[in-house]
PDB file of C-alpha atoms and ligand atoms in Angstrom:
ATOM      1  CA  MET A   1      -7.062 -20.443 -20.133  1.00 39.00           C
ATOM      2  CA  ALA A   2      -3.948 -21.041 -22.222  1.00 37.00           C
ATOM      3  CA  SER A   3      -0.734 -19.658 -20.810  1.00 36.00           C
ATOM      4  CA  SER A   4       0.116 -16.180 -22.038  1.00 34.00           C
ATOM      5  CA  PRO A   5       3.456 -14.436 -22.446  1.00 34.00           C
ATOM      6  CA  LEU A   6       2.602 -12.311 -19.418  1.00 38.00           C
ATOM      7  CA  ARG A   7       4.478 -12.449 -16.175  1.00 49.00           C
ATOM      8  CA  PHE A   8       1.160 -12.646 -14.310  1.00 49.00           C
ATOM      9  CA  GLU A   9      -0.664 -15.444 -16.028  1.00 44.00           C
ATOM     10  CA  VAL A  10      -4.429 -15.614 -15.834  1.00 42.00           C
ATOM     11  CA  ASN A  11      -5.412 -19.181 -14.982  1.00 44.00           C
ATOM     12  CA  SER A  12      -9.102 -18.593 -14.467  1.00 45.00           C
ATOM     13  CA  PRO A  13     -11.380 -15.623 -15.072  1.00 48.00           C
ATOM     14  CA  ASN A  14     -11.040 -14.464 -11.458  1.00 49.00           C
ATOM     15  CA  ARG A  15      -7.647 -15.619 -10.371  1.00 48.00           C
ATOM     16  CA  VAL A  16      -4.062 -14.907 -11.324  1.00 44.00           C
ATOM     17  CA  GLU A  17      -1.699 -17.585 -10.080  1.00 47.00           C
ATOM     18  CA  GLN A  18       1.629 -15.866 -10.569  1.00 62.00           C
ATOM     19  CA  ARG A  19       3.358 -14.049  -7.749  1.00 83.00           C
ATOM     20  CA  LEU A  20       2.824 -10.343  -7.464  1.00 91.00           C
ATOM     21  CA  ARG A  21       4.765  -8.041  -5.163  1.00 96.00           C
ATOM     22  CA  ILE A  22       3.204  -4.618  -5.208  1.00 97.00           C
ATOM     23  CA  VAL A  23       3.111  -1.512  -3.032  1.00 98.00           C
ATOM     24  CA  LEU A  24       0.070   0.764  -2.932  1.00 98.00           C
ATOM     25  CA  LEU A  25       1.095   4.305  -2.165  1.00 97.00           C
ATOM     26  CA  GLY A  26      -1.041   7.328  -1.480  1.00 95.00           C
ATOM     27  CA  PRO A  27      -2.314   9.788   1.092  1.00 94.00           C
ATOM     28  CA  PRO A  28      -4.715   8.857   3.899  1.00 91.00           C
ATOM     29  CA  GLY A  29      -8.190   8.378   2.476  1.00 89.00           C
ATOM     30  CA  ALA A  30      -6.986   7.624  -1.054  1.00 92.00           C
ATOM     31  CA  GLY A  31      -8.519   4.156  -1.000  1.00 91.00           C
ATOM     32  CA  LYS A  32      -5.391   2.069  -0.462  1.00 95.00           C
ATOM     33  CA  GLY A  33      -7.115  -0.340   1.928  1.00 95.00           C
ATOM     34  CA  THR A  34     -10.111  -0.999  -0.324  1.00 95.00           C
ATOM     35  CA  GLN A  35      -8.001  -1.461  -3.425  1.00 97.00           C
ATOM     36  CA  ALA A  36      -5.268  -3.486  -1.708  1.00 97.00           C
ATOM     37  CA  ALA A  37      -7.868  -6.003  -0.510  1.00 97.00           C
ATOM     38  CA  ARG A  38      -9.246  -6.345  -4.061  1.00 96.00           C
ATOM     39  CA  VAL A  39      -5.842  -6.719  -5.718  1.00 96.00           C
ATOM     40  CA  ALA A  40      -4.697  -9.228  -3.065  1.00 96.00           C
ATOM     41  CA  CYS A  41      -7.849 -11.289  -3.566  1.00 94.00           C
ATOM     42  CA  ARG A  42      -7.387 -11.195  -7.320  1.00 92.00           C
ATOM     43  CA  PHE A  43      -3.814 -12.503  -7.093  1.00 91.00           C
ATOM     44  CA  GLY A  44      -4.306 -14.787  -4.076  1.00 92.00           C
ATOM     45  CA  THR A  45      -1.598 -12.970  -2.106  1.00 95.00           C
ATOM     46  CA  PRO A  46      -1.678 -11.628   1.449  1.00 97.00           C
ATOM     47  CA  HIS A  47      -2.808  -8.038   1.965  1.00 97.00           C
ATOM     48  CA  ILE A  48      -0.404  -6.490   4.464  1.00 98.00           C
ATOM     49  CA  ALA A  49      -1.836  -3.281   5.919  1.00 98.00           C
ATOM     50  CA  THR A  50       0.413  -1.767   8.558  1.00 97.00           C
ATOM     51  CA  GLY A  51      -2.378   0.458   9.939  1.00 95.00           C
ATOM     52  CA  ASP A  52      -4.607  -2.624  10.417  1.00 95.00           C
ATOM     53  CA  ILE A  53      -1.789  -4.527  12.138  1.00 96.00           C
ATOM     54  CA  PHE A  54      -1.230  -1.611  14.503  1.00 96.00           C
ATOM     55  CA  ARG A  55      -4.958  -1.233  15.229  1.00 94.00           C
ATOM     56  CA  ALA A  56      -5.229  -4.976  15.962  1.00 95.00           C
ATOM     57  CA  ASN A  57      -2.297  -4.677  18.380  1.00 95.00           C
ATOM     58  CA  VAL A  58      -3.857  -1.646  20.060  1.00 95.00           C
ATOM     59  CA  ALA A  59      -7.139  -3.561  20.434  1.00 95.00           C
ATOM     60  CA  SER A  60      -5.459  -6.586  21.994  1.00 96.00           C
ATOM     61  CA  GLY A  61      -3.237  -4.490  24.240  1.00 96.00           C
ATOM     62  CA  THR A  62       0.153  -5.774  23.091  1.00 96.00           C
ATOM     63  CA  GLU A  63       3.386  -3.907  23.746  1.00 95.00           C
ATOM     64  CA  LEU A  64       3.566  -3.038  20.030  1.00 95.00           C
ATOM     65  CA  GLY A  65       0.046  -1.630  20.272  1.00 96.00           C
ATOM     66  CA  ARG A  66       0.960   0.491  23.308  1.00 95.00           C
ATOM     67  CA  THR A  67       4.017   1.847  21.494  1.00 95.00           C
ATOM     68  CA  ALA A  68       2.104   2.629  18.305  1.00 96.00           C
ATOM     69  CA  GLN A  69      -1.037   4.140  19.808  1.00 95.00           C
ATOM     70  CA  GLU A  70       0.306   7.511  20.906  1.00 94.00           C
ATOM     71  CA  TYR A  71       1.795   8.153  17.444  1.00 96.00           C
ATOM     72  CA  MET A  72      -1.342   7.016  15.636  1.00 94.00           C
ATOM     73  CA  ASP A  73      -3.687   9.089  17.771  1.00 91.00           C
ATOM     74  CA  ARG A  74      -1.623  12.200  17.054  1.00 91.00           C
ATOM     75  CA  GLY A  75      -1.539  11.390  13.345  1.00 92.00           C
ATOM     76  CA  ASP A  76       2.234  10.906  13.430  1.00 96.00           C
ATOM     77  CA  LEU A  77       4.153   8.044  11.926  1.00 97.00           C
ATOM     78  CA  VAL A  78       5.196   5.204  14.183  1.00 98.00           C
ATOM     79  CA  PRO A  79       9.040   5.235  14.345  1.00 98.00           C
ATOM     80  CA  ASP A  80      10.760   3.585  11.398  1.00 98.00           C
ATOM     81  CA  GLU A  81      12.590   0.956  13.438  1.00 97.00           C
ATOM     82  CA  VAL A  82       9.323  -0.293  14.974  1.00 97.00           C
ATOM     83  CA  VAL A  83       7.468  -0.476  11.643  1.00 98.00           C
ATOM     84  CA  ILE A  84      10.390  -1.969   9.741  1.00 97.00           C
ATOM     85  CA  ALA A  85      10.898  -4.755  12.302  1.00 96.00           C
ATOM     86  CA  MET A  86       7.174  -5.536  12.223  1.00 96.00           C
ATOM     87  CA  VAL A  87       6.949  -5.657   8.416  1.00 97.00           C
ATOM     88  CA  MET A  88      10.154  -7.688   8.010  1.00 96.00           C
ATOM     89  CA  GLU A  89       8.755 -10.281  10.387  1.00 95.00           C
ATOM     90  CA  ARG A  90       5.476 -10.353   8.471  1.00 96.00           C
ATOM     91  CA  LEU A  91       7.265 -10.739   5.120  1.00 96.00           C
ATOM     92  CA  ALA A  92       9.146 -13.751   6.487  1.00 94.00           C
ATOM     93  CA  ALA A  93       5.872 -15.670   6.910  1.00 95.00           C
ATOM     94  CA  ASP A  94       5.270 -18.551   4.487  1.00 94.00           C
ATOM     95  CA  ASP A  95       2.211 -16.995   2.860  1.00 94.00           C
ATOM     96  CA  CYS A  96       4.362 -14.166   1.450  1.00 95.00           C
ATOM     97  CA  GLU A  97       6.038 -16.641  -0.892  1.00 91.00           C
ATOM     98  CA  ALA A  98       2.931 -16.089  -3.005  1.00 90.00           C
ATOM     99  CA  GLY A  99       3.789 -12.379  -3.167  1.00 95.00           C
ATOM    100  CA  PHE A 100       2.064  -9.580  -1.297  1.00 97.00           C
ATOM    101  CA  VAL A 101       0.174  -6.337  -1.547  1.00 97.00           C
ATOM    102  CA  LEU A 102       1.679  -3.775   0.812  1.00 98.00           C
ATOM    103  CA  ASP A 103      -0.753  -1.113   2.010  1.00 98.00           C
ATOM    104  CA  GLY A 104       0.636   1.697   4.166  1.00 97.00           C
ATOM    105  CA  PHE A 105       4.255   0.572   3.941  1.00 98.00           C
ATOM    106  CA  PRO A 106       6.691   2.008   3.072  1.00 98.00           C
ATOM    107  CA  ARG A 107       5.810   5.513   4.231  1.00 98.00           C
ATOM    108  CA  THR A 108       9.318   6.959   4.474  1.00 98.00           C
ATOM    109  CA  VAL A 109      12.465   6.686   2.369  1.00 98.00           C
ATOM    110  CA  THR A 110      14.154   4.801   5.235  1.00 98.00           C
ATOM    111  CA  GLN A 111      11.345   2.225   5.151  1.00 98.00           C
ATOM    112  CA  ALA A 112      11.560   1.948   1.358  1.00 98.00           C
ATOM    113  CA  GLU A 113      15.310   1.349   1.541  1.00 98.00           C
ATOM    114  CA  ALA A 114      14.834  -1.351   4.187  1.00 98.00           C
ATOM    115  CA  LEU A 115      12.218  -3.034   1.991  1.00 98.00           C
ATOM    116  CA  ASP A 116      14.490  -2.859  -1.067  1.00 97.00           C
ATOM    117  CA  ARG A 117      17.396  -4.362   0.854  1.00 97.00           C
ATOM    118  CA  ARG A 118      15.268  -7.252   2.080  1.00 96.00           C
ATOM    119  CA  LEU A 119      13.783  -7.993  -1.338  1.00 95.00           C
ATOM    120  CA  VAL A 120      17.156  -7.747  -3.101  1.00 94.00           C
ATOM    121  CA  GLU A 121      18.655 -10.164  -0.556  1.00 93.00           C
ATOM    122  CA  GLN A 122      15.826 -12.565  -1.346  1.00 91.00           C
ATOM    123  CA  GLY A 123      16.173 -12.080  -5.104  1.00 91.00           C
ATOM    124  CA  SER A 124      12.497 -11.120  -5.289  1.00 92.00           C
ATOM    125  CA  PRO A 125      12.192  -7.406  -6.056  1.00 94.00           C
ATOM    126  CA  LEU A 126       8.964  -5.424  -6.319  1.00 95.00           C
ATOM    127  CA  HIS A 127       7.006  -5.655  -9.553  1.00 94.00           C
ATOM    128  CA  ALA A 128       5.208  -2.353  -9.218  1.00 95.00           C
ATOM    129  CA  VAL A 129       4.217   0.589  -7.061  1.00 97.00           C
ATOM    130  CA  ALA A 130       0.790   2.064  -7.718  1.00 97.00           C
ATOM    131  CA  CYS A 131       0.306   5.571  -6.383  1.00 97.00           C
ATOM    132  CA  PHE A 132      -3.155   7.108  -6.100  1.00 96.00           C
ATOM    133  CA  ASP A 133      -3.690  10.486  -7.653  1.00 91.00           C
ATOM    134  CA  ILE A 134      -6.434  12.347  -5.814  1.00 92.00           C
ATOM    135  CA  THR A 135      -7.199  15.933  -4.812  1.00 90.00           C
ATOM    136  CA  GLU A 136      -6.990  17.150  -1.227  1.00 86.00           C
ATOM    137  CA  ASP A 137     -10.664  18.195  -1.302  1.00 88.00           C
ATOM    138  CA  GLU A 138     -11.730  14.663  -2.202  1.00 89.00           C
ATOM    139  CA  LEU A 139      -9.496  13.229   0.559  1.00 89.00           C
ATOM    140  CA  LEU A 140     -10.956  15.546   3.195  1.00 86.00           C
ATOM    141  CA  ARG A 141     -14.480  14.619   2.117  1.00 86.00           C
ATOM    142  CA  ARG A 142     -13.764  10.880   2.310  1.00 86.00           C
ATOM    143  CA  LEU A 143     -11.938  11.078   5.629  1.00 84.00           C
ATOM    144  CA  ALA A 144     -14.764  13.049   7.223  1.00 81.00           C
ATOM    145  CA  GLY A 145     -17.141  10.292   6.058  1.00 82.00           C
ATOM    146  CA  ARG A 146     -14.869   7.597   7.466  1.00 77.00           C
ATOM    147  CA  ALA A 147     -14.586   9.413  10.810  1.00 73.00           C
ATOM    148  CA  ALA A 148     -18.365   9.330  11.121  1.00 74.00           C
ATOM    149  CA  ALA A 149     -18.649   5.677  10.055  1.00 77.00           C
ATOM    150  CA  GLN A 150     -15.676   4.089  11.842  1.00 75.00           C
ATOM    151  CA  HIS A 151     -15.023   6.373  14.834  1.00 72.00           C
ATOM    152  CA  ARG A 152     -11.293   6.373  14.179  1.00 71.00           C
ATOM    153  CA  ALA A 153      -9.627   8.815  16.590  1.00 70.00           C
ATOM    154  CA  ASP A 154      -7.096   9.730  13.907  1.00 73.00           C
ATOM    155  CA  ASP A 155      -9.851  10.782  11.489  1.00 71.00           C
ATOM    156  CA  ALA A 156     -10.752  13.849  13.603  1.00 76.00           C
ATOM    157  CA  GLU A 157     -10.447  16.975  11.449  1.00 79.00           C
ATOM    158  CA  GLN A 158      -7.376  18.442  13.148  1.00 81.00           C
ATOM    159  CA  THR A 159      -5.565  15.112  12.986  1.00 85.00           C
ATOM    160  CA  ILE A 160      -6.517  14.581   9.348  1.00 86.00           C
ATOM    161  CA  ARG A 161      -4.829  17.848   8.380  1.00 88.00           C
ATOM    162  CA  HIS A 162      -1.723  16.815  10.300  1.00 91.00           C
ATOM    163  CA  ARG A 163      -1.689  13.382   8.603  1.00 91.00           C
ATOM    164  CA  LEU A 164      -1.896  15.040   5.196  1.00 92.00           C
ATOM    165  CA  GLU A 165       1.088  17.234   6.092  1.00 94.00           C
ATOM    166  CA  VAL A 166       3.022  14.210   7.325  1.00 96.00           C
ATOM    167  CA  TYR A 167       2.202  12.495   4.040  1.00 96.00           C
ATOM    168  CA  SER A 168       3.487  15.472   2.054  1.00 95.00           C
ATOM    169  CA  VAL A 169       6.760  15.720   3.932  1.00 98.00           C
ATOM    170  CA  LYS A 170       7.627  12.093   4.650  1.00 98.00           C
ATOM    171  CA  THR A 171       5.789   9.903   2.142  1.00 98.00           C
ATOM    172  CA  ARG A 172       5.428  11.972  -1.026  1.00 97.00           C
ATOM    173  CA  PRO A 173       9.202  11.730  -1.704  1.00 98.00           C
ATOM    174  CA  LEU A 174       8.609   8.022  -2.362  1.00 98.00           C
ATOM    175  CA  ILE A 175       6.912   8.981  -5.627  1.00 97.00           C
ATOM    176  CA  ASP A 176      10.274  10.132  -7.014  1.00 97.00           C
ATOM    177  CA  TYR A 177      12.089   7.293  -5.269  1.00 98.00           C
ATOM    178  CA  TYR A 178      10.020   4.704  -7.135  1.00 97.00           C
ATOM    179  CA  ARG A 179       9.833   6.724 -10.342  1.00 97.00           C
ATOM    180  CA  HIS A 180      13.633   6.639 -10.533  1.00 97.00           C
ATOM    181  CA  ARG A 181      13.482   2.874 -10.101  1.00 96.00           C
ATOM    182  CA  ARG A 182      10.914   2.657 -12.930  1.00 94.00           C
ATOM    183  CA  LEU A 183       8.381   0.970 -10.692  1.00 96.00           C
ATOM    184  CA  LEU A 184       5.856   3.772 -10.373  1.00 96.00           C
ATOM    185  CA  THR A 185       2.406   3.894 -11.927  1.00 95.00           C
ATOM    186  CA  MET A 186       0.133   6.820 -11.078  1.00 95.00           C
ATOM    187  CA  VAL A 187      -3.507   5.759 -10.770  1.00 96.00           C
ATOM    188  CA  ASP A 188      -6.511   8.071 -10.877  1.00 94.00           C
ATOM    189  CA  GLY A 189      -8.112   7.286  -7.500  1.00 93.00           C
ATOM    190  CA  VAL A 190     -11.474   8.906  -8.215  1.00 93.00           C
ATOM    191  CA  GLY A 191     -14.396   6.925  -9.567  1.00 92.00           C
ATOM    192  CA  LYS A 192     -16.117   3.602  -8.966  1.00 95.00           C
ATOM    193  CA  VAL A 193     -14.179   1.138  -6.813  1.00 96.00           C
ATOM    194  CA  GLU A 194     -14.041  -1.452  -9.608  1.00 96.00           C
ATOM    195  CA  ASP A 195     -12.861   1.135 -12.130  1.00 96.00           C
ATOM    196  CA  VAL A 196      -9.976   2.114  -9.870  1.00 96.00           C
ATOM    197  CA  THR A 197      -9.045  -1.574  -9.451  1.00 96.00           C
ATOM    198  CA  GLY A 198      -9.102  -1.920 -13.221  1.00 95.00           C
ATOM    199  CA  ARG A 199      -6.720   1.016 -13.565  1.00 95.00           C
ATOM    200  CA  ILE A 200      -4.299  -0.536 -11.075  1.00 95.00           C
ATOM    201  CA  LEU A 201      -4.308  -3.876 -12.897  1.00 93.00           C
ATOM    202  CA  THR A 202      -3.960  -2.214 -16.274  1.00 91.00           C
ATOM    203  CA  GLY A 203      -0.861  -0.432 -15.027  1.00 87.00           C
ATOM    204  CA  LEU A 204       0.939  -3.606 -13.990  1.00 86.00           C
ATOM    205  CA  PRO A 205       4.015  -4.484 -16.016  1.00 79.00           C
ATOM    206  CA  SER A 206       3.955  -7.507 -18.272  1.00 67.00           C
ATOM    207  CA  SER A 207       6.916  -9.599 -19.271  1.00 42.00           C
ATOM    208  CA  ASN A 208       7.032  -7.938 -22.695  1.00 37.00           C
ATOM    209  CA  GLY A 209       7.642  -4.629 -20.951  1.00 45.00           C
ATOM    210  CA  GLY A 210       4.267  -3.183 -21.879  1.00 45.00           C
ATOM    211  CA  ARG A 211       1.060  -2.730 -19.943  1.00 47.00           C
ATOM    212  CA  ASP A 212      -1.569  -5.388 -19.917  1.00 46.00           C
ATOM    213  CA  PRO A 213      -5.105  -4.123 -20.383  1.00 39.00           C
ATOM    214  CA  ALA A 214      -6.404  -7.691 -20.601  1.00 41.00           C
ATOM    215  CA  LEU A 215      -5.818  -8.118 -16.869  1.00 47.00           C
ATOM    216  CA  ALA A 216      -8.299  -5.383 -16.127  1.00 40.00           C
ATOM    217  CA  LEU A 217     -11.103  -7.213 -17.915  1.00 39.00           C
ATOM    218  CA  ALA A 218     -11.360  -9.960 -15.308  1.00 41.00           C
ATOM    219  CA  VAL A 219     -11.591  -7.673 -12.241  1.00 39.00           C
TER     220      VAL A 219
HETATM  221  P1  ADP B 301      -4.288   5.932   6.449  1.00 65.26           P
HETATM  222  O1  ADP B 301      -3.579   5.445   5.230  1.00 65.26           O
HETATM  223  O2  ADP B 301      -5.718   6.168   6.205  1.00 65.26           O
HETATM  224  O3  ADP B 301      -3.611   7.095   7.091  1.00 65.26           O
HETATM  225  P2  ADP B 301      -3.481   3.579   7.973  1.00 65.26           P
HETATM  226  O4  ADP B 301      -4.511   2.674   8.535  1.00 65.26           O
HETATM  227  O5  ADP B 301      -2.647   3.071   6.840  1.00 65.26           O
HETATM  228  O6  ADP B 301      -4.277   4.890   7.601  1.00 65.26           O
HETATM  229  O7  ADP B 301      -2.469   4.050   9.135  1.00 65.26           O
HETATM  230  C1  ADP B 301      -2.930   4.560  10.365  1.00 65.26           C
HETATM  231  C2  ADP B 301      -1.749   5.033  11.196  1.00 65.26           C
HETATM  232  O8  ADP B 301      -0.873   3.914  11.486  1.00 65.26           O
HETATM  233  C3  ADP B 301      -0.829   6.072  10.543  1.00 65.26           C
HETATM  234  O9  ADP B 301      -1.331   7.385  10.642  1.00 65.26           O
HETATM  235  C4  ADP B 301       0.449   5.867  11.360  1.00 65.26           C
HETATM  236  O10 ADP B 301       0.364   6.442  12.647  1.00 65.26           O
HETATM  237  C5  ADP B 301       0.474   4.344  11.545  1.00 65.26           C
HETATM  238  N1  ADP B 301       1.237   3.704  10.445  1.00 65.26           N
HETATM  239  C6  ADP B 301       0.736   2.848   9.510  1.00 65.26           C
HETATM  240  N2  ADP B 301       1.689   2.476   8.651  1.00 65.26           N
HETATM  241  C7  ADP B 301       2.827   3.119   9.021  1.00 65.26           C
HETATM  242  C8  ADP B 301       4.146   3.163   8.513  1.00 65.26           C
HETATM  243  N3  ADP B 301       4.511   2.472   7.420  1.00 65.26           N
HETATM  244  N4  ADP B 301       5.058   3.946   9.155  1.00 65.26           N
HETATM  245  C9  ADP B 301       4.723   4.634  10.249  1.00 65.26           C
HETATM  246  N5  ADP B 301       3.493   4.653  10.779  1.00 65.26           N
HETATM  247  C10 ADP B 301       2.537   3.902  10.182  1.00 65.26           C
END
């Protein structure tokens, strides 16, 4: 395909070769993991999911896993300094030169500020933050389904309610944080998986400052 004026050029029907640095934001159960994997695949960037990294560390019994487990099981956030150190190390890996899709980080303003500092130092700021818009009823329904399917301790009903409260208090302020920085796109998180992916891609900025619906066509 001929090069376009877009920042994220489409080189083949299924692949975008330009770097993309994006954060997916949203409450537990909003579909961040599913969508992050699809967007990362589409752009050929790593999908960095802090929850998955923690669960892998719990499973292999590392010190990080032991530290994180008690917080996760209660539905609390792992302390900022632990998460920030882990993500900064991950972002230093070579594969992140291709960009990244962050899923589950940042979750607090302190984490967002640490991410900003790192990316500014590197001269490679975020392109976009997509935040899922979804009702609490829909979240509770999905999380109950996930608890049954995946046996995640933190998907027990009591813990789910606590995680939603934690989201409201600690993570929701990031919506304004990124809105002020003109990075935020709200995405309707209800509907078919591929439709939601299309909405995320449609909301990405293009170099002419507009939105690029053409990107959604090749999902
Ligand atoms: P979900 O988005 O469905 O809540 P995740 O898999 O993203 O699930 O996260 C699971 C748990 O891992 C969180 O409830 C929290 O305990 C921990 N965790 C993940 N990311 C972070 C983060 N950025 N800061 C603090 N804790 C985190």
